[in-house]
Short mmCIF file of C-alpha atoms in Angstrom, two decimals:
data_model
loop_
_atom_site.label_atom_id
_atom_site.label_comp_id
_atom_site.label_asym_id
_atom_site.label_seq_id
_atom_site.Cartn_x
_atom_site.Cartn_y
_atom_site.Cartn_z
CA MET A 1 100.79 165.84 78.96
CA ARG A 2 97.22 166.71 80.11
CA VAL A 3 96.48 170.37 80.67
CA LEU A 4 93.40 171.85 82.36
CA VAL A 5 92.72 175.38 81.07
CA VAL A 6 90.52 177.28 83.53
CA GLU A 7 89.22 180.33 81.61
CA ASP A 8 85.75 181.89 81.56
CA ASN A 9 86.29 183.81 78.33
CA PRO A 10 85.27 181.39 75.49
CA THR A 11 87.47 183.08 72.91
CA GLN A 12 90.60 183.04 75.05
CA SER A 13 89.80 179.47 76.18
CA THR A 14 89.52 178.34 72.54
CA PHE A 15 92.75 180.10 71.50
CA ALA A 16 94.60 178.51 74.42
CA ARG A 17 93.21 175.07 73.63
CA ILE A 18 94.11 175.25 69.92
CA SER A 19 97.61 176.61 70.61
CA LEU A 20 98.44 173.91 73.11
CA GLN A 21 96.90 171.09 71.04
CA ARG A 22 99.09 172.14 68.08
CA ARG A 23 102.06 171.47 70.33
CA GLY A 24 100.87 167.95 71.09
CA LEU A 25 99.19 168.53 74.46
CA ASP A 26 95.93 166.96 75.63
CA VAL A 27 93.75 169.91 76.68
CA ASN A 28 90.58 170.10 78.80
CA CYS A 29 88.79 173.40 79.41
CA ALA A 30 86.71 174.62 82.34
CA SER A 31 84.92 178.00 82.48
CA THR A 32 84.08 178.02 86.20
CA LEU A 33 85.82 177.07 89.43
CA ASP A 34 83.16 174.42 90.05
CA GLU A 35 83.78 172.81 86.68
CA ALA A 36 87.54 172.95 87.21
CA MET A 37 87.26 171.27 90.60
CA SER A 38 85.11 168.51 89.07
CA TYR A 39 87.83 167.85 86.47
CA LEU A 40 90.51 167.72 89.12
CA ARG A 41 88.51 165.30 91.27
CA ARG A 42 87.71 163.05 88.31
CA ASP A 43 90.68 163.09 85.95
CA ALA A 44 94.44 162.86 86.20
CA ILE A 45 95.72 166.33 85.31
CA ASP A 46 99.42 167.10 84.84
CA VAL A 47 99.24 170.92 85.00
CA VAL A 48 96.64 173.69 85.46
CA LEU A 49 96.62 176.96 83.47
CA LEU A 50 94.50 179.16 85.74
CA ASP A 51 92.72 182.48 85.26
CA LEU A 52 91.99 184.11 88.63
CA SER A 53 88.81 185.96 87.48
CA LEU A 54 85.96 183.43 87.15
CA PRO A 55 82.18 183.77 87.44
CA ASP A 56 82.10 181.90 90.75
CA SER A 57 85.47 183.02 92.20
CA ASN A 58 87.80 185.97 91.90
CA GLY A 59 91.37 186.94 92.80
CA ILE A 60 93.84 184.98 94.89
CA GLU A 61 91.04 182.97 96.50
CA THR A 62 90.60 181.18 93.17
CA PHE A 63 94.20 179.96 93.37
CA TYR A 64 93.81 178.88 97.01
CA LYS A 65 90.70 176.82 96.22
CA ILE A 66 92.42 175.05 93.31
CA ARG A 67 95.48 174.34 95.50
CA GLN A 68 93.25 173.04 98.26
CA ILE A 69 91.78 170.33 96.08
CA ALA A 70 94.89 169.61 93.95
CA SER A 71 97.96 170.57 95.97
CA GLY A 72 100.13 168.08 94.10
CA VAL A 73 99.24 169.43 90.62
CA PRO A 74 101.50 172.27 89.36
CA THR A 75 99.57 175.47 88.66
CA VAL A 76 100.52 178.32 86.32
CA VAL A 77 98.49 181.50 86.84
CA PHE A 78 97.48 183.10 83.51
CA THR A 79 95.43 186.19 84.28
CA GLY A 80 94.67 189.76 83.36
CA LEU A 81 95.28 190.85 86.96
CA ASP A 82 98.59 192.71 86.75
CA ASP A 83 98.92 192.98 90.52
CA GLN A 84 102.41 192.52 91.97
CA ASP A 85 101.16 191.72 95.50
CA ILE A 86 98.85 188.98 94.22
CA ALA A 87 101.64 187.60 92.01
CA ILE A 88 104.09 187.44 94.95
CA GLU A 89 101.47 185.82 97.22
CA ALA A 90 100.61 183.20 94.59
CA LEU A 91 104.27 182.34 93.95
CA LYS A 92 104.98 182.15 97.68
CA ASN A 93 102.13 179.70 98.14
CA GLY A 94 103.02 177.26 95.40
CA ALA A 95 102.25 178.75 91.99
CA GLN A 96 104.85 177.63 89.47
CA ASP A 97 104.58 180.88 87.50
CA TYR A 98 102.48 184.03 87.14
CA LEU A 99 101.79 185.16 83.55
CA ILE A 100 99.95 188.30 82.43
CA LYS A 101 97.55 187.99 79.47
CA GLY A 102 98.70 190.03 76.52
CA LEU A 103 102.32 189.99 77.69
CA ALA A 104 103.04 186.25 77.49
CA GLY A 105 102.95 184.70 74.02
CA ASP A 106 101.85 181.17 73.09
CA ASP A 107 105.44 179.83 73.15
CA SER A 108 106.05 181.34 76.58
CA VAL A 109 102.88 179.76 77.95
CA TYR A 110 103.85 176.38 76.50
CA ARG A 111 107.38 176.55 77.94
CA CYS A 112 106.04 177.65 81.33
CA LEU A 113 103.71 174.66 81.44
CA GLN A 114 106.58 172.29 80.61
CA TYR A 115 108.86 173.88 83.22
CA ALA A 116 106.06 173.82 85.76
CA ILE A 117 105.69 170.06 85.43
CA GLU A 118 109.46 169.47 85.65
CA ARG A 119 109.89 171.82 88.61
CA ASN A 120 106.97 170.20 90.35
CA LYS A 121 108.54 166.76 89.92
CA VAL A 122 111.78 168.04 91.44
CA GLU A 123 109.94 169.72 94.30
CA VAL A 124 107.86 166.61 95.01
CA ALA A 125 111.02 164.47 95.04
CA LEU A 126 112.73 167.02 97.29
CA ARG A 127 109.77 167.08 99.68
CA LYS A 128 109.75 163.28 99.80
CA SER A 129 113.49 163.26 100.47
CA GLU A 130 113.08 165.87 103.21
CA ARG A 131 110.25 163.85 104.78
CA ARG A 132 112.38 160.70 104.70
CA LEU A 133 115.32 162.58 106.19
CA ARG A 134 113.10 164.05 108.90
CA ILE A 135 111.73 160.57 109.74
CA ILE A 136 115.27 159.20 109.90
CA LEU A 137 116.50 162.06 112.09
CA GLU A 138 113.50 161.91 114.41
CA HIS A 139 113.93 158.16 114.91
CA SER A 140 117.73 158.24 115.14
CA TYR A 141 119.47 156.84 118.22
CA ASP A 142 121.77 159.88 118.06
CA ALA A 143 120.94 163.42 119.07
CA PHE A 144 121.03 165.68 116.00
CA ALA A 145 121.34 169.44 115.66
CA SER A 146 121.95 171.70 112.68
CA MET A 147 123.45 175.17 113.16
CA ASP A 148 124.08 178.32 111.18
CA ASN A 149 127.59 179.76 110.72
CA GLN A 150 127.43 181.24 114.24
CA PHE A 151 126.60 177.85 115.78
CA ASN A 152 123.04 178.93 116.54
CA ILE A 153 120.70 175.91 116.44
CA THR A 154 118.36 175.66 113.44
CA ASP A 155 117.16 172.08 113.94
CA TRP A 156 116.90 169.76 116.95
CA ASN A 157 115.54 166.20 116.82
CA ASN A 158 113.60 164.09 119.34
CA GLN A 159 116.70 162.26 120.57
CA ALA A 160 118.39 165.60 121.26
CA GLU A 161 115.42 166.49 123.47
CA LYS A 162 115.78 163.19 125.35
CA THR A 163 119.58 163.33 125.61
CA PHE A 164 119.89 166.91 126.86
CA GLY A 165 116.41 167.49 128.33
CA ILE A 166 115.91 170.63 126.20
CA LYS A 167 112.78 170.97 124.05
CA ARG A 168 113.11 171.81 120.36
CA THR A 169 111.28 175.10 120.79
CA GLU A 170 113.71 176.07 123.55
CA ALA A 171 116.81 175.02 121.60
CA LEU A 172 116.08 176.73 118.27
CA GLY A 173 118.03 179.96 117.89
CA ARG A 174 120.33 179.28 120.85
CA SER A 175 124.02 178.39 120.69
CA LEU A 176 125.07 174.74 120.66
CA ALA A 177 127.09 175.63 123.77
CA ILE A 178 123.90 174.97 125.80
CA ILE A 179 124.78 171.26 125.81
CA ALA A 180 128.05 171.84 127.73
CA PRO A 181 128.67 172.86 131.36
CA HIS A 182 129.39 176.60 131.75
CA HIS A 183 132.98 176.07 132.90
CA LEU A 184 133.84 174.05 129.76
CA ARG A 185 132.06 176.06 127.06
CA LYS A 186 134.96 178.38 126.18
CA GLN A 187 137.42 175.48 126.04
CA TYR A 188 135.20 173.40 123.72
CA ALA A 189 134.41 176.40 121.51
CA ARG A 190 138.14 177.17 121.17
CA GLU A 191 138.98 173.54 120.27
CA VAL A 192 136.26 173.36 117.59
CA ASP A 193 137.19 176.79 116.20
CA GLU A 194 140.90 175.86 115.99
CA PHE A 195 140.09 172.60 114.22
CA PHE A 196 137.93 174.17 111.52
CA LYS A 197 140.33 177.09 111.02
CA ALA A 198 143.05 174.56 110.17
CA SER A 199 140.78 172.53 107.85
CA GLU A 200 140.00 173.03 104.20
CA GLY A 201 137.42 171.63 101.81
CA LYS A 202 133.66 171.90 101.39
CA ILE A 203 132.94 169.34 104.11
CA GLN A 204 135.03 168.82 107.26
CA ARG A 205 134.34 166.52 110.18
CA TYR A 206 135.42 166.95 113.80
CA THR A 207 135.03 163.98 116.16
CA THR A 208 135.69 164.02 119.89
CA GLU A 209 134.48 162.98 123.31
CA LEU A 210 133.44 165.62 125.79
CA ILE A 211 131.42 166.24 128.94
CA ALA A 212 127.84 167.40 128.34
CA GLN A 213 125.26 168.74 130.77
CA HIS A 214 121.60 167.75 131.00
CA ARG A 215 119.00 170.40 131.69
CA ASP A 216 118.58 168.98 135.20
CA GLY A 217 122.26 169.76 135.87
CA HIS A 218 123.87 166.32 135.82
CA GLU A 219 126.94 165.87 133.64
CA PHE A 220 127.63 162.90 131.38
CA PRO A 221 130.09 161.90 128.62
CA ILE A 222 129.13 162.09 124.96
CA GLU A 223 130.74 161.28 121.65
CA ILE A 224 130.06 164.08 119.17
CA VAL A 225 130.69 164.47 115.44
CA VAL A 226 130.46 167.99 114.01
CA PHE A 227 130.31 168.57 110.25
CA ARG A 228 130.99 171.92 108.62
CA ILE A 229 129.40 172.28 105.18
CA TYR A 230 130.21 175.10 102.78
CA GLU A 231 127.05 176.22 100.99
CA ASP A 232 125.99 179.40 99.19
CA ASP A 233 129.12 181.37 100.17
CA SER A 234 128.61 180.54 103.84
CA TYR A 235 128.95 177.69 106.32
CA MET A 236 126.43 175.58 108.15
CA TYR A 237 127.11 172.96 110.79
CA CYS A 238 125.52 169.61 111.68
CA ALA A 239 126.22 167.65 114.84
CA PHE A 240 125.44 164.10 115.92
CA ALA A 241 125.92 163.25 119.60
CA ARG A 242 125.52 160.06 121.61
CA ASP A 243 125.45 159.48 125.34
CA ILE A 244 128.35 157.10 126.07
CA THR A 245 127.82 156.78 129.82
CA GLU A 246 127.03 153.08 129.58
CA ARG A 247 129.94 152.45 127.22
CA LYS A 248 132.29 154.22 129.62
CA HIS A 249 130.99 152.16 132.54
CA VAL A 250 131.49 148.94 130.57
CA ALA A 251 135.02 150.02 129.53
CA GLU A 252 135.90 150.98 133.10
CA GLU A 253 134.56 147.70 134.45
CA LEU A 254 136.46 145.77 131.78
CA GLU A 255 139.65 147.71 132.60
CA ARG A 256 139.13 147.01 136.31
CA ARG A 257 138.71 143.31 135.62
CA VAL A 258 141.76 143.26 133.35
CA GLN A 259 143.84 144.97 136.03
CA GLU A 260 142.58 142.54 138.67
CA ARG A 261 143.28 139.57 136.41
CA THR A 262 146.71 140.96 135.52
CA ALA A 263 147.50 141.40 139.21
CA GLU A 264 146.33 137.86 139.91
CA LEU A 265 148.43 136.45 137.06
CA THR A 266 151.45 138.49 138.15
CA HIS A 267 151.05 137.20 141.68
CA SER A 268 150.52 133.65 140.41
CA ASN A 269 153.58 133.84 138.14
CA GLU A 270 155.67 135.17 141.00
CA GLU A 271 154.48 132.32 143.21
CA LEU A 272 155.36 129.84 140.44
CA ARG A 273 158.84 131.35 140.10
CA GLN A 274 159.36 131.16 143.83
CA PHE A 275 158.06 127.60 143.85
CA ALA A 276 160.43 126.68 141.01
CA LYS A 277 163.38 128.13 142.92
CA ILE A 278 162.44 126.36 146.15
CA ALA A 279 161.58 123.13 144.37
CA SER A 280 164.82 123.16 142.41
CA HIS A 281 166.79 123.73 145.62
CA ASP A 282 164.88 121.03 147.52
CA LEU A 283 165.16 118.59 144.61
CA GLN A 284 168.84 119.21 144.00
CA GLU A 285 169.86 118.61 147.61
CA PRO A 286 168.87 114.91 147.71
CA LEU A 287 169.94 114.58 144.08
CA ARG A 288 173.45 115.77 144.93
CA ALA A 289 173.49 113.32 147.83
CA VAL A 290 172.54 110.43 145.51
CA GLN A 291 175.12 111.55 142.99
CA GLY A 292 177.80 111.93 145.67
CA PHE A 293 177.21 108.50 147.18
CA ALA A 294 177.03 106.92 143.71
CA ASN A 295 180.45 108.46 142.91
CA LEU A 296 181.85 107.17 146.23
CA LEU A 297 180.40 103.74 145.51
CA GLN A 298 181.94 103.76 142.04
CA GLU A 299 185.37 104.76 143.40
CA SER A 300 185.36 102.36 146.37
CA THR A 301 184.26 99.33 144.34
CA LYS A 302 186.50 99.89 141.33
CA GLY A 303 187.68 96.48 140.09
CA LYS A 304 185.49 94.61 142.60
CA LEU A 305 182.10 94.51 140.80
CA ASP A 306 180.85 92.54 137.86
CA GLN A 307 179.89 94.25 134.61
CA ASP A 308 176.15 94.46 135.43
CA SER A 309 176.81 96.24 138.74
CA ILE A 310 179.15 98.71 137.03
CA GLU A 311 176.42 99.51 134.47
CA PHE A 312 173.86 99.98 137.28
CA ILE A 313 176.07 102.61 138.91
CA ASP A 314 176.58 104.31 135.52
CA TYR A 315 172.78 104.41 135.06
CA ILE A 316 172.41 106.08 138.48
CA LEU A 317 175.04 108.72 137.66
CA ASP A 318 173.60 109.35 134.16
CA GLY A 319 170.08 109.69 135.60
CA THR A 320 171.16 112.14 138.29
CA GLN A 321 173.03 114.22 135.73
CA ARG A 322 170.01 114.39 133.40
CA MET A 323 167.79 115.24 136.36
CA GLN A 324 170.08 118.13 137.28
CA GLN A 325 169.93 119.42 133.70
CA LEU A 326 166.15 119.15 133.71
CA ILE A 327 165.82 121.06 137.00
CA GLN A 328 168.13 123.79 135.72
CA SER A 329 166.09 124.07 132.50
CA VAL A 330 162.81 124.41 134.43
CA LEU A 331 164.42 127.06 136.63
CA VAL A 332 165.63 129.00 133.56
CA HIS A 333 162.15 128.75 131.97
CA SER A 334 160.40 130.02 135.10
CA ASN A 335 162.78 132.99 135.43
CA ILE A 336 162.04 134.39 131.96
CA ALA A 337 159.81 137.39 132.65
CA THR A 338 157.71 139.45 130.24
CA ARG A 339 159.61 142.47 128.99
CA ASP A 340 158.78 145.61 130.99
CA GLU A 341 158.02 148.40 128.50
CA THR A 342 158.59 151.03 131.20
CA VAL A 343 162.23 150.02 131.58
CA GLU A 344 164.71 151.80 129.32
CA ASP A 345 165.16 149.86 126.08
CA ILE A 346 167.98 147.32 126.00
CA GLU A 347 170.20 147.34 122.91
CA THR A 348 172.00 144.09 122.03
CA ASP A 349 174.05 143.49 118.89
CA CYS A 350 173.12 140.09 117.46
CA ASN A 351 176.44 139.83 115.59
CA ALA A 352 178.35 139.80 118.89
CA ILE A 353 175.88 137.25 120.29
CA ILE A 354 176.39 134.89 117.33
CA GLU A 355 180.18 135.11 117.76
CA GLU A 356 179.86 134.11 121.40
CA VAL A 357 177.43 131.27 120.62
CA LEU A 358 179.74 129.90 117.92
CA ASP A 359 182.64 130.02 120.36
CA ASN A 360 180.54 128.05 122.87
CA LEU A 361 179.70 125.45 120.22
CA ASP A 362 183.13 125.43 118.58
CA ALA A 363 184.03 121.83 119.53
CA THR A 364 180.72 120.44 118.15
CA ILE A 365 181.00 122.53 114.99
CA LYS A 366 184.49 121.20 114.29
CA GLU A 367 183.53 117.64 115.16
CA CYS A 368 180.70 117.51 112.59
CA HIS A 369 182.41 119.82 110.04
CA ALA A 370 179.45 122.21 110.09
CA LYS A 371 179.32 125.23 107.79
CA LEU A 372 177.55 128.41 108.93
CA GLU A 373 176.62 131.46 106.87
CA VAL A 374 175.49 134.49 108.89
CA ASP A 375 174.21 137.77 107.43
CA ASN A 376 174.98 141.09 109.01
CA LEU A 377 172.50 141.02 111.91
CA PRO A 378 170.69 143.91 113.62
CA THR A 379 170.50 145.33 117.11
CA VAL A 380 167.45 144.18 119.09
CA ALA A 381 165.81 145.15 122.38
CA VAL A 382 166.52 141.85 124.17
CA GLU A 383 168.84 141.05 127.07
CA ARG A 384 172.19 139.54 126.10
CA ALA A 385 171.82 136.38 128.22
CA GLN A 386 168.41 135.57 126.73
CA LEU A 387 169.65 136.11 123.19
CA ILE A 388 172.53 133.69 123.82
CA GLN A 389 170.07 131.05 125.08
CA LEU A 390 167.75 131.63 122.09
CA PHE A 391 170.38 131.36 119.35
CA GLN A 392 172.42 128.64 121.09
CA ASN A 393 169.40 126.37 121.62
CA ILE A 394 168.31 126.59 117.97
CA ILE A 395 171.82 126.28 116.49
CA SER A 396 172.75 123.38 118.78
CA ASN A 397 169.55 121.61 117.68
CA ALA A 398 170.59 122.12 114.04
CA LEU A 399 173.96 120.50 114.86
CA LYS A 400 172.42 117.71 116.94
CA TYR A 401 169.61 116.68 114.58
CA ARG A 402 171.84 116.48 111.52
CA ASP A 403 171.55 114.08 108.60
CA LYS A 404 174.42 112.14 107.06
CA ALA A 405 175.73 115.22 105.23
CA ALA A 406 177.75 117.85 107.12
CA PRO A 407 175.41 120.44 108.71
CA GLN A 408 174.80 123.68 106.84
CA ILE A 409 173.20 126.53 108.79
CA PHE A 410 172.09 129.88 107.36
CA ILE A 411 171.12 132.81 109.61
CA THR A 412 169.38 135.92 108.21
CA ALA A 413 167.23 138.82 109.44
CA GLU A 414 164.71 141.11 107.72
CA LYS A 415 163.16 144.35 109.02
CA SER A 416 159.37 144.49 109.33
CA VAL A 417 157.95 147.78 110.71
CA ASN A 418 159.28 147.93 114.31
CA GLU A 419 160.56 144.36 114.60
CA TRP A 420 163.04 141.96 113.01
CA LEU A 421 162.19 138.62 111.47
CA PHE A 422 165.02 136.11 112.01
CA SER A 423 165.46 132.91 110.01
CA ILE A 424 167.72 129.98 111.00
CA ARG A 425 167.72 127.33 108.26
CA ASP A 426 169.46 123.96 108.37
CA ASN A 427 169.78 120.81 106.24
CA GLY A 428 169.06 118.36 109.05
CA ILE A 429 166.59 115.50 109.43
CA GLY A 430 163.56 117.83 109.56
CA ILE A 431 160.29 117.13 111.36
CA ASP A 432 156.77 116.12 110.42
CA PRO A 433 154.65 119.32 110.04
CA LYS A 434 152.03 117.89 112.42
CA TYR A 435 154.55 118.30 115.25
CA ALA A 436 155.40 121.92 114.33
CA ASP A 437 153.60 123.27 117.41
CA LYS A 438 154.29 120.40 119.79
CA ILE A 439 158.09 120.83 119.68
CA PHE A 440 157.77 124.15 121.56
CA ASP A 441 156.00 122.51 124.52
CA MET A 442 157.85 121.85 127.79
CA PHE A 443 159.53 118.42 127.89
CA ALA A 444 158.57 117.78 124.24
CA ARG A 445 160.72 115.10 122.58
CA LEU A 446 160.15 113.51 119.19
CA HIS A 447 163.10 111.10 119.54
CA GLY A 448 164.31 108.76 122.30
CA LYS A 449 166.99 110.03 124.70
CA THR A 450 169.29 107.22 123.66
CA LYS A 451 169.50 108.53 120.09
CA TYR A 452 169.49 112.27 120.84
CA SER A 453 170.33 113.62 124.28
CA GLY A 454 168.52 116.55 125.86
CA THR A 455 165.80 117.61 128.30
CA GLY A 456 163.05 118.64 125.86
CA MET A 457 163.15 122.15 127.31
CA GLY A 458 165.35 124.00 124.79
CA LEU A 459 162.66 125.13 122.34
CA ALA A 460 160.20 125.78 125.18
CA ILE A 461 162.74 128.25 126.60
CA CYS A 462 163.17 129.81 123.13
CA LYS A 463 159.41 130.25 122.82
CA LYS A 464 159.14 131.91 126.21
CA ILE A 465 162.01 134.30 125.44
CA VAL A 466 160.43 135.34 122.14
CA ASN A 467 156.88 135.58 123.53
CA SER A 468 158.04 137.59 126.53
CA HIS A 469 159.20 140.28 124.08
CA GLY A 470 155.94 140.32 122.13
CA GLY A 471 157.31 138.19 119.29
CA LYS A 472 156.31 134.92 117.63
CA ILE A 473 158.29 131.77 116.87
CA TRP A 474 157.44 128.93 114.52
CA VAL A 475 159.05 126.28 112.34
CA GLU A 476 158.63 125.29 108.70
CA SER A 477 159.82 121.79 107.88
CA GLU A 478 159.28 118.47 106.14
CA VAL A 479 160.82 115.15 107.13
CA GLY A 480 164.25 114.88 105.48
CA GLN A 481 164.13 118.49 104.23
CA GLY A 482 165.72 120.32 107.13
CA CYS A 483 164.08 123.02 109.27
CA ILE A 484 163.60 126.77 109.06
CA PHE A 485 163.09 128.32 112.49
CA LEU A 486 161.55 131.79 112.24
CA PHE A 487 161.02 134.26 115.07
CA THR A 488 160.41 137.97 115.55
CA LEU A 489 162.07 140.29 118.07
CA PRO A 490 161.59 144.01 118.79
CA ALA A 491 164.00 146.27 116.92
CA GLY A 492 166.60 148.25 118.83
CA LYS A 493 167.17 151.96 118.27
CA MET A 494 170.87 151.68 117.41
CA LYS A 495 172.16 151.22 113.86
CA GLU A 496 173.04 147.70 112.79
CA SER A 497 176.68 146.93 113.45
CA GLY A 498 179.18 144.09 113.43
CA ASN A 499 180.42 141.73 110.75
CA GLY A 500 178.76 138.68 109.29
CA LYS A 501 180.56 135.35 109.25
#
């Protein structure tokens, strides 16, 4: 540690030098202000021990001149001037300490020099940190204000000036309420006060959106974050605010476009439903005519046609029947609408639905000796008719696409937040995982109609029922390993009821 002792008295200068050198310090001595300033310009000095009474300078001016040339070097005043006013002035203007000759011993002087260097390092670091913070705040995209415990403004950055049109000099000392329109100030003050009264801890944060007012009178929306910081037995506040006018405009425009698009899709879907109804009616009329005449032809020519002609008529009747099934499936698919959240929730007991589905499929179940295990199932917010279609389509597929062994079907449900996850597992022929998505498409068939009958619409209808209630449906399977159909449905509000099978 290098010390510059500025002392015009040779004896005192020598005593100070010897005392400090004994403690391991590197000491330089100057007897005049001129000599001291030369040292400071030329050499790196860690601390100055300064007498105020010199041949070429006297009193507090000596301190000011040293500080002027070496403001970053800590200075300890060591003088015979026992003047309280001078001491206070020196300490206010950067002196690390003020020692009186004859009252401060060698150890005290040494400790003061050490403390002076350490304090100076802390102060320099603090000043650097404050400068960095000031640069950050002044170049921030957000308006910033700090306030005392009465919400009077103590700091106001450049962006605050731009955002609210109020200069820093005008804002300082005024209430933060100046950023709000007069008719909203009491309401905002009450909301902030109520929030912080209910909050505890050394730092609390309040975030909200509110209407602000520019100095020119126009109002605009802002997002504001207010921090309350407990410090020195009192509170201070900091606020960051951002003009969100553009964000609001973008959000409003996006909402407008979404509403327009929703209206267009609703209209388009309604047109498609109407088209499906009309098309199904128009298609079924000639189809019924073909079927009717084919039946008449079959009856009137019984025993008169050869085998090929009989088969041709059977093909016509089979084709018309499959066409009718296909038209009905398309009509069912088109009539499944997205669940309306504004309508009172529907409560349907899945246990009762499964009983009805099993009754519908009773003949097939007995024919193939199928075994079903059904857990106690929940109540869900889905219409009864749609639930019957959903479960019946999947269970009938499990019966249809069976392997050589008798079908085994397991039905379970698990609660997940506000929905139920259903699982229907079978031991059938399974499917290749690459077709796991394709099977839910309209008219999708992985097998020829001669081997397995159907329209290819069953799982497409299941998917639309599930999706229309905000759920998901998928399948996990491997060829020869059976299938697990999984789907989610919104939970009902009633308690689960019914008995498992």
